Coordinates of C-alpha atoms in Angstrom, one line a residue:
Chain A
M23 CA -28.7 26.4 -49.0
N24 CA -28.1 23.0 -47.2
P25 CA -30.1 22.1 -44.2
V26 CA -27.2 23.2 -41.9
E27 CA -27.1 26.6 -43.6
R28 CA -30.8 27.0 -43.1
A29 CA -30.6 26.0 -39.4
A30 CA -27.9 28.5 -38.9
V31 CA -29.8 31.3 -40.5
A32 CA -32.8 30.3 -38.2
W33 CA -30.5 30.5 -35.2
F34 CA -29.1 34.0 -36.0
V35 CA -32.7 35.1 -36.6
V36 CA -33.7 33.8 -33.2
S37 CA -30.5 35.4 -31.6
T38 CA -31.7 38.8 -33.1
V39 CA -35.2 38.3 -31.6
L40 CA -33.7 37.7 -28.3
L41 CA -32.0 40.9 -28.4
V42 CA -35.0 43.1 -29.0
A43 CA -38.2 43.8 -27.4
P44 CA -40.4 42.1 -26.2
V45 CA -37.9 39.2 -25.4
Y46 CA -34.9 41.4 -24.2
T47 CA -37.0 43.4 -22.0
A48 CA -38.8 40.4 -20.5
I49 CA -35.7 38.4 -19.7
G50 CA -32.6 40.5 -20.3
N51 CA -33.4 43.8 -18.8
H52 CA -32.7 43.0 -15.1
I53 CA -29.9 44.0 -12.7
E54 CA -30.1 40.4 -11.1
P55 CA -28.6 37.9 -11.2
R56 CA -25.3 39.5 -11.3
V57 CA -22.5 37.7 -12.7
L58 CA -18.8 38.5 -11.8
G59 CA -20.2 41.7 -10.4
L60 CA -21.8 42.6 -13.9
P61 CA -25.7 43.3 -14.0
W62 CA -27.7 40.7 -15.9
S63 CA -28.7 43.2 -18.6
L64 CA -24.9 43.5 -19.7
V65 CA -24.2 39.7 -19.1
Y66 CA -27.2 38.8 -21.2
V67 CA -26.1 40.7 -24.4
L68 CA -22.3 39.5 -23.8
L69 CA -23.8 35.9 -23.7
A70 CA -25.4 36.4 -26.9
V71 CA -21.9 37.4 -28.4
L72 CA -20.4 34.4 -26.9
V73 CA -23.0 31.9 -28.1
N74 CA -23.1 33.5 -31.7
T75 CA -19.4 33.4 -31.7
G76 CA -19.2 29.7 -30.7
V77 CA -22.0 28.8 -33.5
L78 CA -19.8 31.0 -36.1
A79 CA -16.5 28.9 -34.9
W80 CA -18.4 25.7 -35.2
L81 CA -19.7 26.4 -38.8
Y82 CA -16.3 27.6 -39.8
I83 CA -14.2 24.7 -38.5
G84 CA -16.8 22.2 -39.6
R85 CA -16.9 23.8 -43.2
K86 CA -20.6 23.8 -43.0
V87 CA -21.2 27.1 -44.8
D88 CA -19.8 27.9 -48.4
A89 CA -16.4 26.3 -47.9
A90 CA -15.6 25.7 -51.3
E91 CA -11.9 26.0 -52.0
H92 CA -11.9 26.6 -56.0
E93 CA -10.7 30.2 -57.0
D94 CA -9.5 30.8 -53.3
E95 CA -5.9 31.5 -54.1
S96 CA -4.8 35.1 -55.0
P97 CA -4.8 35.6 -58.9
Chain B
M19 CA -4.1 69.5 -19.8
S20 CA -1.4 69.9 -22.3
G21 CA 2.1 68.8 -21.4
T22 CA 5.4 67.5 -22.8
L23 CA 4.6 63.8 -22.3
P24 CA 1.3 63.6 -24.1
T25 CA 2.8 65.9 -27.0
V26 CA 5.8 63.5 -27.4
I27 CA 3.4 60.4 -27.2
V28 CA 0.9 61.7 -29.8
F29 CA 3.4 63.1 -32.2
G30 CA 5.6 59.9 -31.9
Y31 CA 2.5 57.9 -32.9
L32 CA 1.8 60.2 -35.8
V33 CA 5.3 59.7 -37.0
V34 CA 5.3 56.0 -36.6
S35 CA 2.0 55.7 -38.4
L36 CA 3.2 57.8 -41.3
V37 CA 6.3 55.7 -41.7
L38 CA 4.6 52.5 -41.3
G39 CA 1.8 53.5 -43.9
V40 CA 4.1 54.8 -46.4
M41 CA 6.4 51.7 -46.1
A42 CA 3.6 49.2 -46.4
G43 CA 2.6 50.7 -49.8
R44 CA 6.1 50.0 -51.2
V45 CA 5.3 46.1 -51.4
G46 CA 2.9 46.1 -54.3
K47 CA 3.0 46.2 -58.0
G48 CA 1.0 49.5 -58.3
G49 CA -2.3 49.9 -60.2
V50 CA -5.9 49.6 -59.2
N51 CA -5.9 46.1 -57.9
D52 CA -2.9 46.9 -55.6
Y53 CA -4.2 50.4 -54.5
V54 CA -7.6 49.3 -53.9
A55 CA -7.6 45.6 -53.0
G56 CA -3.9 45.0 -52.1
E57 CA -3.7 42.4 -54.8
R58 CA -6.2 40.3 -52.8
A59 CA -3.3 39.1 -50.5
F60 CA -4.2 40.1 -47.1
G61 CA -3.4 37.4 -44.4
P62 CA -5.2 36.4 -41.4
L63 CA -3.5 39.0 -38.9
V64 CA -4.0 42.1 -41.3
M65 CA -7.7 40.9 -42.2
Y66 CA -8.5 40.8 -38.4
F67 CA -7.4 44.2 -37.6
V68 CA -8.7 45.7 -40.9
M69 CA -12.1 44.5 -40.1
G70 CA -12.2 45.3 -36.4
A71 CA -10.2 48.6 -36.4
T72 CA -12.1 50.0 -39.5
I73 CA -15.4 49.7 -37.7
F74 CA -14.5 51.1 -34.3
S75 CA -14.0 54.7 -34.6
A76 CA -13.3 57.7 -32.4
Y77 CA -17.1 57.9 -32.0
A78 CA -17.1 54.5 -30.2
L79 CA -14.3 55.5 -28.0
L80 CA -15.5 59.0 -27.1
G81 CA -19.3 58.1 -27.5
T82 CA -19.5 54.8 -25.5
P83 CA -18.8 56.1 -22.2
Q84 CA -20.7 59.4 -22.9
R85 CA -23.8 57.3 -23.9
V86 CA -23.5 55.5 -20.4
V87 CA -23.4 58.7 -18.5
E88 CA -26.4 59.9 -20.5
K89 CA -28.7 57.0 -21.2
G90 CA -27.4 54.3 -18.8
S91 CA -27.9 50.6 -20.3
D92 CA -29.0 51.8 -23.5
A93 CA -25.2 51.8 -24.3
F94 CA -25.5 48.1 -24.5
Y95 CA -27.1 48.3 -27.8
I96 CA -23.8 48.6 -29.6
I97 CA -22.8 45.2 -28.0
A98 CA -26.3 43.8 -28.8
Y99 CA -26.2 44.6 -32.4
G100 CA -22.6 43.8 -32.9
A101 CA -23.6 40.1 -31.6
V102 CA -25.4 39.7 -35.0
G103 CA -24.3 42.6 -37.2
F104 CA -21.1 40.8 -38.4
V105 CA -22.8 37.4 -39.1
P106 CA -23.9 38.1 -42.7
I107 CA -20.3 38.5 -43.7
F108 CA -19.8 35.0 -42.7
F109 CA -22.5 33.9 -45.1
F110 CA -21.8 36.1 -48.1
G111 CA -18.2 37.1 -47.6
A112 CA -16.7 34.0 -49.2
R113 CA -18.9 34.3 -52.1
V114 CA -18.0 37.8 -52.7
R115 CA -14.5 37.3 -52.6
R116 CA -14.7 34.5 -55.1
I117 CA -16.8 36.6 -57.5
G118 CA -14.6 39.6 -57.0
A119 CA -11.4 37.6 -57.8
R120 CA -13.2 36.1 -60.8
F121 CA -14.0 39.4 -62.4
G122 CA -11.5 41.8 -60.7
F123 CA -13.9 43.6 -58.8
V124 CA -12.4 45.9 -56.0
T125 CA -15.8 47.7 -54.9
Q126 CA -19.2 46.5 -53.8
A127 CA -21.1 48.6 -56.4
E128 CA -19.1 47.0 -59.3
L129 CA -20.1 43.7 -58.3
I130 CA -23.8 44.8 -57.7
G131 CA -23.8 46.9 -61.2
A132 CA -22.1 43.9 -63.1
R133 CA -24.7 41.3 -61.6
F134 CA -27.6 43.4 -62.8
E135 CA -25.7 44.7 -65.9
S136 CA -26.4 48.3 -64.9
K137 CA -24.0 51.3 -65.0
L138 CA -26.8 53.2 -63.5
V139 CA -26.8 50.9 -60.4
T140 CA -23.1 51.2 -59.9
A141 CA -23.2 54.9 -60.2
M142 CA -26.0 55.4 -57.8
M143 CA -24.5 53.2 -55.2
G144 CA -21.0 55.0 -55.7
A145 CA -22.6 58.5 -55.5
A146 CA -24.6 57.8 -52.5
T147 CA -21.6 56.0 -50.7
V148 CA -19.6 59.1 -51.0
V149 CA -22.3 61.4 -49.7
A150 CA -22.8 59.0 -46.7
F151 CA -19.1 59.2 -45.9
V152 CA -18.9 62.9 -45.4
P153 CA -20.7 63.1 -42.1
Y154 CA -19.1 59.9 -40.8
L155 CA -15.6 61.5 -41.7
V156 CA -16.4 64.7 -39.9
I157 CA -17.2 62.7 -36.9
Q158 CA -13.6 61.2 -37.0
F159 CA -12.1 64.6 -37.8
K160 CA -13.9 65.9 -34.7
G161 CA -12.5 63.1 -32.6
A162 CA -9.1 64.0 -33.7
G163 CA -9.6 67.5 -33.2
V164 CA -11.1 67.2 -29.5
V165 CA -7.8 65.0 -28.6
M166 CA -5.3 67.1 -30.2
H167 CA -6.9 70.5 -28.4
A168 CA -6.7 68.6 -25.0
V169 CA -2.9 67.6 -25.9
T170 CA -1.5 70.8 -27.6
G171 CA -4.1 73.4 -26.8
W172 CA -4.6 74.0 -30.5
P173 CA -8.1 74.8 -31.9
P174 CA -9.7 71.4 -33.0
V175 CA -9.8 72.1 -36.7
V176 CA -6.0 72.8 -36.6
G177 CA -5.4 69.6 -34.5
A178 CA -7.6 67.6 -36.9
A179 CA -5.8 69.1 -40.0
V180 CA -2.3 67.9 -38.6
V181 CA -3.6 64.6 -37.9
Y182 CA -5.3 64.1 -41.2
A183 CA -2.4 65.4 -43.0
V184 CA -0.5 62.3 -41.9
V185 CA -3.6 60.0 -42.8
V186 CA -3.7 61.5 -46.3
A187 CA 0.0 61.1 -46.6
Y188 CA 0.2 57.3 -45.8
V189 CA -3.2 56.7 -47.8
V190 CA -2.0 58.6 -50.9
A191 CA 1.4 56.8 -50.7
G192 CA 0.3 53.6 -49.3
G193 CA -3.2 52.7 -50.5
V194 CA -5.1 49.8 -48.9
R195 CA -1.7 48.5 -47.7
G196 CA -1.1 51.6 -45.9
V197 CA -4.5 51.7 -44.4
A198 CA -4.2 48.0 -43.4
W199 CA -0.8 47.9 -41.7
T200 CA -1.6 51.1 -39.7
N201 CA -4.8 49.6 -38.6
V202 CA -2.8 46.7 -37.3
L203 CA -0.8 49.1 -35.2
Q204 CA -4.0 51.3 -34.2
G205 CA -6.1 48.3 -33.6
A206 CA -3.7 46.6 -31.2
S207 CA -3.1 49.8 -29.4
M208 CA -6.7 50.5 -28.9
L209 CA -7.2 46.9 -27.6
V210 CA -4.3 47.1 -25.1
V211 CA -5.1 50.8 -24.0
V212 CA -8.9 50.5 -23.5
W213 CA -8.6 47.2 -21.4
W214 CA -5.9 48.5 -19.3
L215 CA -7.8 51.8 -18.5
G216 CA -11.1 50.0 -18.2
L217 CA -9.9 47.5 -15.5
M218 CA -7.4 50.1 -13.8
I219 CA -9.6 53.1 -13.2
P220 CA -12.7 51.0 -11.6
E221 CA -10.0 49.4 -9.5
K222 CA -8.2 52.8 -8.5
L223 CA -11.5 54.5 -7.9
F224 CA -13.8 51.9 -6.4
G225 CA -11.7 48.9 -5.5
G226 CA -12.6 46.9 -8.8
V227 CA -15.4 46.4 -11.4
G228 CA -17.5 44.4 -9.2
P229 CA -17.5 47.0 -6.3
M230 CA -18.1 49.7 -8.9
F231 CA -21.2 48.0 -10.0
D232 CA -22.2 47.5 -6.3
R233 CA -22.3 51.3 -6.0
V234 CA -24.1 51.8 -9.4
V235 CA -26.7 49.3 -8.1
A236 CA -27.1 51.3 -4.7
E237 CA -26.8 54.9 -6.2
R238 CA -28.1 54.7 -9.8
P239 CA -29.9 51.3 -10.6
D240 CA -31.9 53.2 -13.2
A241 CA -28.5 53.4 -15.2
L242 CA -28.5 49.6 -15.4
V243 CA -31.8 48.8 -17.1
L244 CA -34.1 50.4 -19.6
P245 CA -35.7 52.8 -19.9
G246 CA -32.8 54.4 -17.9
P247 CA -32.2 58.1 -17.7
G248 CA -32.4 58.8 -21.2
P249 CA -35.2 57.4 -21.3
T250 CA -35.1 54.6 -24.0
S251 CA -38.3 52.9 -24.7
P252 CA -38.4 49.2 -25.7
V253 CA -39.4 50.1 -29.3
Q254 CA -36.4 52.7 -29.5
W255 CA -34.0 50.1 -28.1
S256 CA -35.3 47.4 -30.6
A257 CA -35.1 50.0 -33.5
E258 CA -31.5 50.9 -32.5
V259 CA -30.4 47.2 -32.5
L260 CA -32.4 46.3 -35.8
V261 CA -31.3 49.2 -38.0
S262 CA -27.7 48.8 -36.8
V263 CA -27.8 45.0 -37.8
L264 CA -29.4 45.9 -41.2
G265 CA -26.8 48.4 -42.0
F266 CA -23.6 47.0 -40.3
T267 CA -22.0 44.8 -43.1
M268 CA -23.3 46.9 -45.9
W269 CA -21.0 50.0 -45.4
P270 CA -18.8 49.8 -48.4
Q271 CA -15.6 50.5 -46.6
V272 CA -16.2 47.2 -44.6
F273 CA -17.8 45.1 -47.6
M274 CA -15.1 45.9 -50.0
K275 CA -12.5 44.6 -47.8
C276 CA -13.8 41.0 -48.6
F277 CA -12.0 41.6 -51.9
T278 CA -8.6 42.1 -50.0
A279 CA -8.3 38.6 -48.4
K280 CA -6.1 36.0 -49.6
S281 CA -8.8 33.5 -49.7
A282 CA -12.5 33.2 -49.3
R283 CA -12.1 31.0 -46.2
L284 CA -10.1 34.0 -44.4
V285 CA -13.2 36.3 -45.1
Q286 CA -15.1 34.0 -42.9
L287 CA -12.3 33.4 -40.2
S288 CA -12.6 37.6 -39.8
A289 CA -16.3 37.1 -39.1
V290 CA -15.6 34.5 -36.6
L291 CA -12.8 36.5 -34.9
Y292 CA -14.7 39.8 -35.1
P293 CA -16.5 39.5 -31.5
T294 CA -13.0 39.8 -29.7
F295 CA -13.0 43.4 -31.3
L296 CA -16.6 43.8 -30.0
F297 CA -15.4 43.0 -26.5
F298 CA -13.4 46.0 -26.5
L299 CA -16.5 48.0 -25.7
V300 CA -16.8 46.4 -22.4
P301 CA -14.1 48.4 -20.7
L302 CA -15.4 51.5 -22.4
L303 CA -18.8 50.7 -20.7
F304 CA -16.8 50.4 -17.3
L305 CA -15.3 53.9 -17.8
G306 CA -18.7 55.2 -18.5
Y307 CA -20.0 53.8 -15.3
A308 CA -17.1 55.2 -13.2
A309 CA -17.7 58.7 -14.9
L310 CA -21.3 58.3 -14.0
L311 CA -20.6 57.6 -10.2
A312 CA -17.9 60.2 -10.3
G313 CA -20.3 62.9 -11.6
G314 CA -18.8 63.2 -15.1
P315 CA -20.0 65.6 -17.8
H316 CA -22.6 64.4 -20.5
D317 CA -20.7 65.3 -23.5
D318 CA -18.0 63.5 -25.4
S319 CA -15.0 64.9 -23.2
V320 CA -16.1 62.4 -20.6
L321 CA -13.4 60.1 -21.3
L322 CA -10.8 62.5 -21.1
W323 CA -12.4 63.8 -17.8
I324 CA -12.5 60.5 -16.1
V325 CA -8.8 59.7 -16.7
A326 CA -7.7 63.2 -15.6
R327 CA -9.4 62.7 -12.1
P328 CA -7.1 63.8 -9.2
E329 CA -7.8 60.7 -7.5
L330 CA -5.9 58.7 -10.1
S331 CA -2.7 60.6 -9.3
G332 CA -0.4 60.0 -6.3
P333 CA 0.9 56.7 -5.1
A334 CA -2.4 54.9 -5.4
G335 CA -2.7 56.0 -9.0
M336 CA 0.0 56.4 -11.7
G337 CA 2.0 59.1 -10.0
D338 CA 0.5 61.7 -12.4
T339 CA -2.6 61.6 -14.7
T340 CA -0.6 63.2 -17.4
L341 CA 0.4 59.5 -18.6
L342 CA -3.4 58.6 -18.7
V343 CA -4.4 61.5 -20.8
A344 CA -1.4 61.0 -23.2
V345 CA -2.6 57.3 -23.4
V346 CA -6.3 58.1 -24.0
A347 CA -5.3 60.8 -26.6
F348 CA -3.2 58.2 -28.4
A349 CA -6.1 55.7 -28.5
V350 CA -8.5 58.2 -29.6
L351 CA -6.3 59.1 -32.5
A352 CA -6.0 55.5 -33.3
A353 CA -9.7 55.0 -33.4
S354 CA -10.1 58.2 -35.6
M355 CA -7.3 57.3 -37.9
S356 CA -8.2 53.6 -38.3
T357 CA -11.8 54.5 -39.3
G358 CA -10.9 57.9 -41.2
D359 CA -8.3 56.3 -43.3
A360 CA -10.5 53.6 -44.6
L361 CA -13.2 56.2 -45.3
L362 CA -10.8 58.3 -47.2
H363 CA -9.3 55.4 -49.3
A364 CA -12.8 53.8 -49.9
G365 CA -14.4 57.2 -50.8
A366 CA -11.8 58.0 -53.5
S367 CA -11.7 54.5 -54.8
I368 CA -15.4 54.4 -55.2
A369 CA -15.6 57.8 -56.7
V370 CA -13.3 56.7 -59.3
R371 CA -14.3 53.1 -60.0
D372 CA -17.9 53.4 -59.6
V373 CA -19.0 56.9 -60.6
L374 CA -16.3 57.8 -63.0
V375 CA -15.4 54.6 -64.7
G376 CA -18.3 52.1 -64.0
G377 CA -21.1 54.8 -64.0
L378 CA -20.0 57.5 -66.6
G379 CA -18.0 54.9 -68.6
L380 CA -14.8 57.1 -68.6
R381 CA -12.2 55.1 -70.5
I382 CA -9.0 55.9 -68.4
S383 CA -5.9 53.7 -67.9
D384 CA -5.2 51.7 -64.7
R385 CA -2.5 54.1 -63.9
T386 CA -4.4 57.2 -64.3
Q387 CA -7.3 55.9 -62.2
T388 CA -4.8 55.2 -59.3
A389 CA -3.6 58.7 -59.8
V390 CA -7.1 60.3 -59.8
M391 CA -7.9 58.1 -56.5
R392 CA -4.7 59.6 -54.9
T393 CA -5.9 63.1 -56.0
L394 CA -9.5 62.5 -54.6
V395 CA -8.1 61.4 -51.2
V396 CA -6.6 65.0 -50.8
V397 CA -9.7 66.6 -52.1
L398 CA -12.1 64.6 -49.9
A399 CA -10.0 65.4 -46.8
L400 CA -10.0 69.1 -47.5
F401 CA -13.8 69.1 -48.3
V402 CA -14.3 67.2 -44.8
L403 CA -12.1 69.7 -43.1
A404 CA -14.2 72.4 -44.5
V405 CA -17.4 71.1 -43.6
F406 CA -16.0 70.3 -40.0
E407 CA -15.1 73.7 -39.4
A408 CA -18.3 75.4 -41.0
A409 CA -20.9 72.9 -39.5
G410 CA -22.3 72.9 -36.0
S411 CA -22.4 69.5 -34.2
T412 CA -26.3 69.5 -34.6
S413 CA -26.0 69.7 -38.3
I414 CA -23.5 66.8 -38.3
V415 CA -26.0 64.7 -36.2
D416 CA -28.7 65.4 -38.8
L417 CA -26.4 64.5 -41.7
L418 CA -25.6 61.3 -39.8
L419 CA -29.3 60.5 -40.1
L420 CA -29.1 60.5 -43.8
A421 CA -25.6 58.8 -43.8
Y422 CA -26.8 55.7 -41.8
A423 CA -29.9 55.4 -44.2
V424 CA -27.5 54.8 -47.2
P425 CA -26.1 51.4 -46.2
I426 CA -29.5 50.0 -45.5
Q427 CA -30.5 50.5 -49.0
F428 CA -27.8 48.5 -50.2
L429 CA -29.0 45.3 -48.2
P430 CA -32.0 44.2 -50.3
L431 CA -29.9 44.8 -53.5
T432 CA -26.8 42.9 -52.3
L433 CA -29.0 39.8 -51.0
A434 CA -30.9 39.8 -54.3
A435 CA -27.8 40.0 -56.4
L436 CA -26.2 37.0 -54.5
Y437 CA -29.2 34.7 -53.7
W438 CA -32.2 35.5 -55.7
P439 CA -31.5 34.7 -59.6
R440 CA -34.8 36.0 -60.5
A441 CA -33.8 39.7 -59.5
N442 CA -33.4 41.6 -62.6
R443 CA -31.9 45.0 -63.9
V444 CA -35.6 46.8 -63.8
G445 CA -36.0 45.7 -60.3
A446 CA -32.6 46.7 -59.2
I447 CA -32.8 50.3 -60.7
A448 CA -36.3 50.9 -59.6
G449 CA -35.7 49.4 -56.1
L450 CA -32.4 51.5 -55.4
G451 CA -33.7 54.6 -57.1
L452 CA -36.9 54.8 -55.2
G453 CA -35.2 53.7 -51.9
L454 CA -32.6 56.4 -52.0
A455 CA -35.2 59.0 -53.4
T456 CA -37.4 58.0 -50.3
C457 CA -34.6 58.6 -47.8
L458 CA -33.7 61.9 -49.3
L459 CA -37.2 63.1 -49.7
L460 CA -37.9 62.3 -45.8
F461 CA -34.7 63.9 -44.8
V462 CA -35.4 67.1 -46.7
V463 CA -39.0 67.2 -45.2
K464 CA -37.6 66.6 -41.7
Q465 CA -35.3 69.6 -42.0
A466 CA -37.6 71.9 -43.8
A467 CA -41.1 71.0 -42.6
P468 CA -41.0 69.1 -39.2
E469 CA -44.6 69.0 -38.6
L470 CA -45.2 67.5 -42.0
Y471 CA -42.6 65.1 -41.2
T472 CA -44.4 64.1 -38.2
L473 CA -47.6 63.6 -40.3
L474 CA -45.7 61.6 -42.8
N475 CA -44.0 59.5 -40.1
P476 CA -45.8 59.4 -36.9
A477 CA -43.7 56.6 -35.4
N478 CA -40.6 58.3 -36.3
V479 CA -39.3 55.2 -37.9
Q480 CA -35.7 55.4 -39.2
I481 CA -35.7 56.8 -42.7
G482 CA -33.4 54.1 -43.8
V483 CA -35.9 51.4 -42.9
I484 CA -38.7 53.3 -44.7
G485 CA -36.3 53.6 -47.7
G486 CA -35.5 49.9 -47.4
I487 CA -39.1 48.8 -47.4
V488 CA -39.9 50.9 -50.5
H489 CA -36.6 49.6 -52.0
T490 CA -37.7 46.0 -51.4
I491 CA -41.1 46.4 -52.8
A492 CA -40.0 48.0 -55.9
L493 CA -37.2 45.5 -56.5
V494 CA -39.6 42.4 -55.9
L495 CA -42.2 43.9 -58.3
G496 CA -39.9 45.0 -61.0
S497 CA -38.1 41.6 -60.9
L498 CA -41.3 39.7 -61.1
T499 CA -43.0 41.7 -63.8
R500 CA -40.2 42.0 -66.2
P501 CA -37.9 39.2 -67.9
G502 CA -35.1 37.9 -65.7
Q503 CA -31.4 37.9 -66.9
S504 CA -30.1 35.3 -69.2
P505 CA -28.9 32.0 -67.5
E506 CA -25.5 32.4 -69.2
H507 CA -25.0 35.7 -67.4
L508 CA -26.1 34.5 -64.0
Q509 CA -23.9 31.4 -64.4
R510 CA -21.0 33.7 -64.3
F511 CA -22.0 34.9 -60.9
A512 CA -22.7 31.4 -59.4
P513 CA -20.8 30.8 -56.1

């Protein structure tokens, strides 16, 4: 595993921690501030989805994780 | 609630699905590689919908608004675990696709069993998967039955039988290509319908999503934060999220789709794009809050209830709610079928490849294997229909407890197979065997002797997690105390 892969795995572990107690209950489980009318408790989990999608897109476009092409084509 | 328009829309949709699924299956060369893995030729559009629509079931459509009404913001856990749940596919999916193409694997258990040189591992995984699929399939049949009852007035079991006769026909004729191309139709339909309803109904009833949440804040603030009306404790919330994350990518019907992609990179792209499907849950949450404010029922009829509100008819609404009911029926059927077809196809494929061929070592030709798979699709559907008719909803929920425990048992084994060269055959057999046995034992004790179960598991930890811990310990001990597999063998499984 290269350093970028290790960092990526570490980030996704951290993002999981951010979504469970006690972190979620401390900083995510609130009605305010509301964003576009939505409660913060919902916005918080949607932000987690957006950030993780951004990280995955960066890893994919930058070919940071297991991007070898050999044997890629259909047999 | 029945009427001509919903009936026309629902049956029109069934006919289109049938034709599309059967036609899609006429492309390939036939044989197992074609029937199960689509000759590893799926492009980005199909992969996107196959991954997304397979995961989002009738339970997501009917159950998400219901969960909001019943438990408030506890329903957000589905999005929370989805934020991380699909990430493992990004990391291991490309490697799985490459190894699958190298050896000709079409199922998860084939890959794992070959890595550990164990037919027993393949057979145990295959048998456990088929067992886990049954209650999951019953839920899909139930979703179809509920909708068909609402549209036609038929008993749910009859409605489910009609819908799944169509599904069986295109899975038998079209194999994974039939599943995939109908999933494109079903997935696209779900996304469009659910977003339209989720934005339109709050607009008509409350003046928009923002004003709707203004009212929820004023009238039911408890439904926006934990513990909520459930109530859901922080520990329960965390357990729901973590257990779902652990099992999410290990469901075999999802995992084996890695083998169908045209390239390894495409598997990763599917993982990147998956959250766009996850956002489809957001409008379902909106519909749940709309129903909560409107005093909707607490059962799974809530989605059909909210679209039939008289306030939605007339000039301000759609003129009549019949169209809305028809559209919801269409979406629920799409969700039910897009998951049910994948489960029937995967269940039959796994029973043949993992249990009969891989596990019991039956030497049957490629052509015969495909014929047996087709037969088993029909047998499995009939069996599930019988269970659906015989079992009450409580027993299905109980069975789901066991079903969700199974994919968690595959996680340590899959990770060890792909990333831990020291993991060996003894560890794999001991880990999987003891993990599955622990789950089964706890399940039986919970049903037969609830007091003893409370003594054994006072914190009520999900039985899959307990099994997973037992599994991991046995896997590690077995692997460290017995010789590893030969370097030559391991080299064949290198990324």
